[in-house]
Coordinates of C-alpha atoms in Angstrom, one line a residue:
M355 CA -45.8 -19.6 -55.7
G356 CA -44.5 -19.9 -52.2
L357 CA -43.9 -17.2 -49.7
L358 CA -40.1 -17.3 -50.2
Q359 CA -40.2 -18.3 -53.9
D360 CA -36.9 -17.3 -55.5
R361 CA -35.3 -16.3 -52.2
I362 CA -31.7 -17.4 -51.6
V363 CA -31.1 -18.8 -48.1
V364 CA -28.2 -20.3 -46.2
V365 CA -29.0 -22.5 -43.1
T366 CA -26.0 -23.5 -41.0
G367 CA -26.0 -26.7 -39.0
A368 CA -28.7 -28.1 -41.3
S369 CA -27.7 -31.8 -41.5
R370 CA -30.2 -32.8 -38.7
G371 CA -32.3 -31.5 -35.8
A372 CA -33.6 -28.0 -35.8
G373 CA -31.4 -26.9 -38.7
K374 CA -32.9 -29.6 -40.9
G375 CA -36.4 -28.6 -39.9
I376 CA -35.7 -25.0 -40.7
A377 CA -34.2 -25.9 -44.1
L378 CA -37.2 -28.1 -44.9
A379 CA -39.7 -25.4 -43.9
L380 CA -37.9 -22.8 -46.0
G381 CA -37.7 -25.2 -49.0
A382 CA -41.4 -25.9 -48.7
T383 CA -42.0 -22.2 -49.4
G384 CA -40.0 -22.3 -52.6
A385 CA -36.7 -21.0 -51.4
T386 CA -33.3 -22.0 -52.7
V387 CA -31.6 -23.3 -49.6
Y388 CA -27.9 -23.8 -49.2
V389 CA -27.8 -26.6 -46.6
T390 CA -24.5 -26.4 -44.7
G391 CA -22.8 -28.4 -42.0
R392 CA -19.9 -30.5 -41.1
T393 CA -21.4 -33.9 -41.8
R394 CA -20.3 -35.4 -45.1
N395 CA -21.6 -38.4 -47.0
E396 CA -19.6 -41.6 -46.8
G397 CA -19.7 -43.3 -50.2
D398 CA -22.2 -42.6 -53.0
A399 CA -25.5 -42.7 -51.2
P400 CA -27.0 -39.6 -49.5
L401 CA -27.4 -40.3 -45.8
P402 CA -30.3 -38.9 -43.7
G403 CA -28.0 -37.1 -41.2
T404 CA -25.9 -35.3 -43.8
V405 CA -26.0 -32.0 -45.7
Q406 CA -26.7 -34.0 -48.9
G407 CA -29.6 -35.9 -47.2
T408 CA -31.1 -32.6 -46.0
A409 CA -30.6 -30.9 -49.4
D410 CA -32.4 -33.8 -51.1
A411 CA -35.3 -33.5 -48.7
V412 CA -35.5 -29.7 -49.3
T413 CA -35.7 -30.3 -53.1
A414 CA -38.4 -33.0 -52.5
A415 CA -40.3 -30.5 -50.3
G416 CA -40.6 -28.0 -53.2
G417 CA -37.5 -25.9 -52.9
K418 CA -34.0 -26.2 -54.3
G419 CA -31.5 -27.8 -51.8
I420 CA -27.8 -27.3 -52.4
P421 CA -25.4 -29.1 -50.0
V422 CA -22.2 -27.4 -48.9
Y423 CA -19.8 -28.7 -46.4
C424 CA -18.7 -25.9 -44.1
D425 CA -16.9 -25.6 -40.8
H426 CA -18.5 -22.4 -39.5
C427 CA -15.6 -21.7 -37.1
D428 CA -13.1 -21.6 -39.9
D429 CA -12.8 -18.3 -41.7
E430 CA -11.6 -19.9 -45.0
S431 CA -14.4 -22.4 -45.0
V432 CA -17.0 -19.7 -44.3
Q433 CA -15.5 -17.4 -47.1
K434 CA -15.7 -20.3 -49.6
L435 CA -19.3 -20.9 -48.7
F436 CA -20.5 -17.4 -49.3
E437 CA -18.3 -16.9 -52.4
Q438 CA -20.0 -20.0 -53.8
V439 CA -23.5 -18.5 -53.0
T440 CA -22.7 -15.1 -54.5
V441 CA -21.1 -16.6 -57.6
E442 CA -24.0 -19.0 -58.2
Q443 CA -26.9 -16.7 -57.2
G444 CA -25.6 -13.1 -57.2
R445 CA -27.1 -12.3 -53.8
L446 CA -28.1 -13.8 -50.5
D447 CA -31.5 -12.9 -48.9
I448 CA -31.5 -14.9 -45.6
L449 CA -28.9 -16.4 -43.3
V450 CA -30.0 -18.7 -40.5
N451 CA -27.2 -19.2 -38.0
N452 CA -28.1 -22.5 -36.5
A453 CA -24.9 -24.5 -36.3
G454 CA -24.3 -25.8 -32.8
I455 CA -23.0 -28.5 -30.5
L456 CA -23.4 -29.7 -26.9
R457 CA -20.7 -30.7 -24.4
D458 CA -22.9 -31.0 -21.3
K459 CA -21.3 -31.5 -17.9
S460 CA -21.6 -29.7 -14.6
F461 CA -19.2 -26.7 -14.4
A462 CA -17.1 -28.5 -11.7
K463 CA -16.4 -31.3 -14.1
M464 CA -16.3 -29.3 -17.3
N465 CA -13.1 -29.2 -19.3
M466 CA -12.4 -25.6 -20.4
D467 CA -11.5 -26.8 -23.9
D468 CA -15.2 -28.0 -24.2
F469 CA -16.3 -24.7 -22.9
Q470 CA -14.3 -22.9 -25.5
L471 CA -15.5 -25.2 -28.3
V472 CA -19.2 -24.7 -27.6
V473 CA -18.7 -20.9 -27.5
D474 CA -16.7 -21.0 -30.7
V475 CA -19.3 -23.0 -32.6
H476 CA -22.4 -21.1 -31.4
L477 CA -21.1 -17.6 -31.0
M478 CA -18.1 -17.4 -33.3
G479 CA -19.8 -19.5 -36.0
S480 CA -22.7 -17.0 -35.9
A481 CA -20.3 -14.0 -35.9
N482 CA -18.2 -15.4 -38.8
C483 CA -21.2 -16.1 -41.0
S484 CA -22.9 -12.8 -40.2
K485 CA -19.7 -10.9 -40.9
A486 CA -19.2 -12.7 -44.2
V487 CA -22.6 -11.6 -45.5
W488 CA -22.9 -8.2 -43.7
A489 CA -21.4 -6.0 -46.5
L490 CA -23.3 -7.8 -49.2
M491 CA -26.7 -7.4 -47.4
R492 CA -26.0 -3.7 -46.7
E493 CA -25.0 -3.1 -50.4
Q494 CA -28.1 -4.8 -51.7
G495 CA -30.3 -2.9 -49.2
Y496 CA -31.9 -6.1 -48.0
G497 CA -31.1 -9.0 -45.7
R498 CA -32.5 -11.2 -42.9
I499 CA -30.3 -12.9 -40.4
V500 CA -31.8 -15.3 -37.9
M501 CA -29.9 -16.8 -35.0
T502 CA -31.0 -19.7 -32.9
T503 CA -30.6 -19.3 -29.2
S504 CA -32.0 -21.1 -26.1
S505 CA -33.7 -20.4 -22.8
S506 CA -30.5 -22.0 -21.3
G507 CA -28.9 -18.6 -21.9
M508 CA -31.5 -16.6 -20.2
Y509 CA -32.4 -18.9 -17.3
G510 CA -29.5 -21.4 -17.1
N511 CA -29.7 -25.2 -17.2
F512 CA -27.7 -27.6 -15.1
G513 CA -24.7 -28.9 -17.0
Q514 CA -24.9 -26.2 -19.7
A515 CA -22.7 -23.4 -18.5
N516 CA -20.9 -23.4 -21.8
Y517 CA -24.0 -23.6 -23.9
G518 CA -25.9 -21.0 -21.8
A519 CA -23.1 -18.6 -22.0
A520 CA -22.7 -19.0 -25.8
K521 CA -26.5 -18.7 -26.4
M522 CA -26.8 -15.5 -24.3
A523 CA -23.8 -14.1 -26.2
V524 CA -25.6 -14.7 -29.5
V525 CA -28.5 -12.6 -28.1
G526 CA -26.0 -9.8 -27.5
L527 CA -24.7 -10.1 -31.0
M528 CA -28.2 -10.0 -32.4
N529 CA -29.1 -6.9 -30.4
T530 CA -26.2 -4.9 -31.7
L531 CA -26.6 -6.1 -35.3
C532 CA -30.3 -5.0 -35.2
I533 CA -29.2 -1.5 -34.4
E534 CA -26.4 -1.4 -37.0
G535 CA -28.4 -3.0 -39.8
E536 CA -31.6 -1.0 -39.4
K537 CA -30.8 1.8 -41.9
Y538 CA -29.7 -0.8 -44.5
N539 CA -32.9 -2.9 -44.2
V540 CA -30.9 -5.7 -42.7
K541 CA -33.0 -7.2 -39.9
V542 CA -31.6 -9.5 -37.3
N543 CA -33.6 -11.7 -34.9
C544 CA -33.2 -14.7 -32.6
L545 CA -35.4 -17.8 -32.3

């Protein structure tokens, strides 16, 4: 039996990169992992850079991978995701807010629409998903929320004013949710 055997987990932005790695690691411990992202399959075959491809890899690693298309910036899409999880599983133990994008350019050349988009995906995506599970986790007296962040937020990185600002804002969100979740056994951390 794995460390997270029978735990129910949602990993956002899990079609590739760090999110895929997190989903695979959780699956290897026996968790049921809802693999979410905005990358859909084209045709019948699962592709390696899609939520279906990652879900299949999670299942092959020993967990149960369930693919769900979700735009984490869209309230309706987020609500559908977590309604599906609670209907199918009755609970949610762990949320990993990993969804993210890059639009790197020096600040002088950066389009403010790209600034807003990066902040929306990283910060608002994390806030939307956390808000969608907050009442459930408080009611069940258990929950773990993990948010991915970056040293770009703390120290800066050339060409990443938007990304750095978003990632530091995620740290602020985490700090407040830690305080508010403590008495309900809802723990919130950043990686």
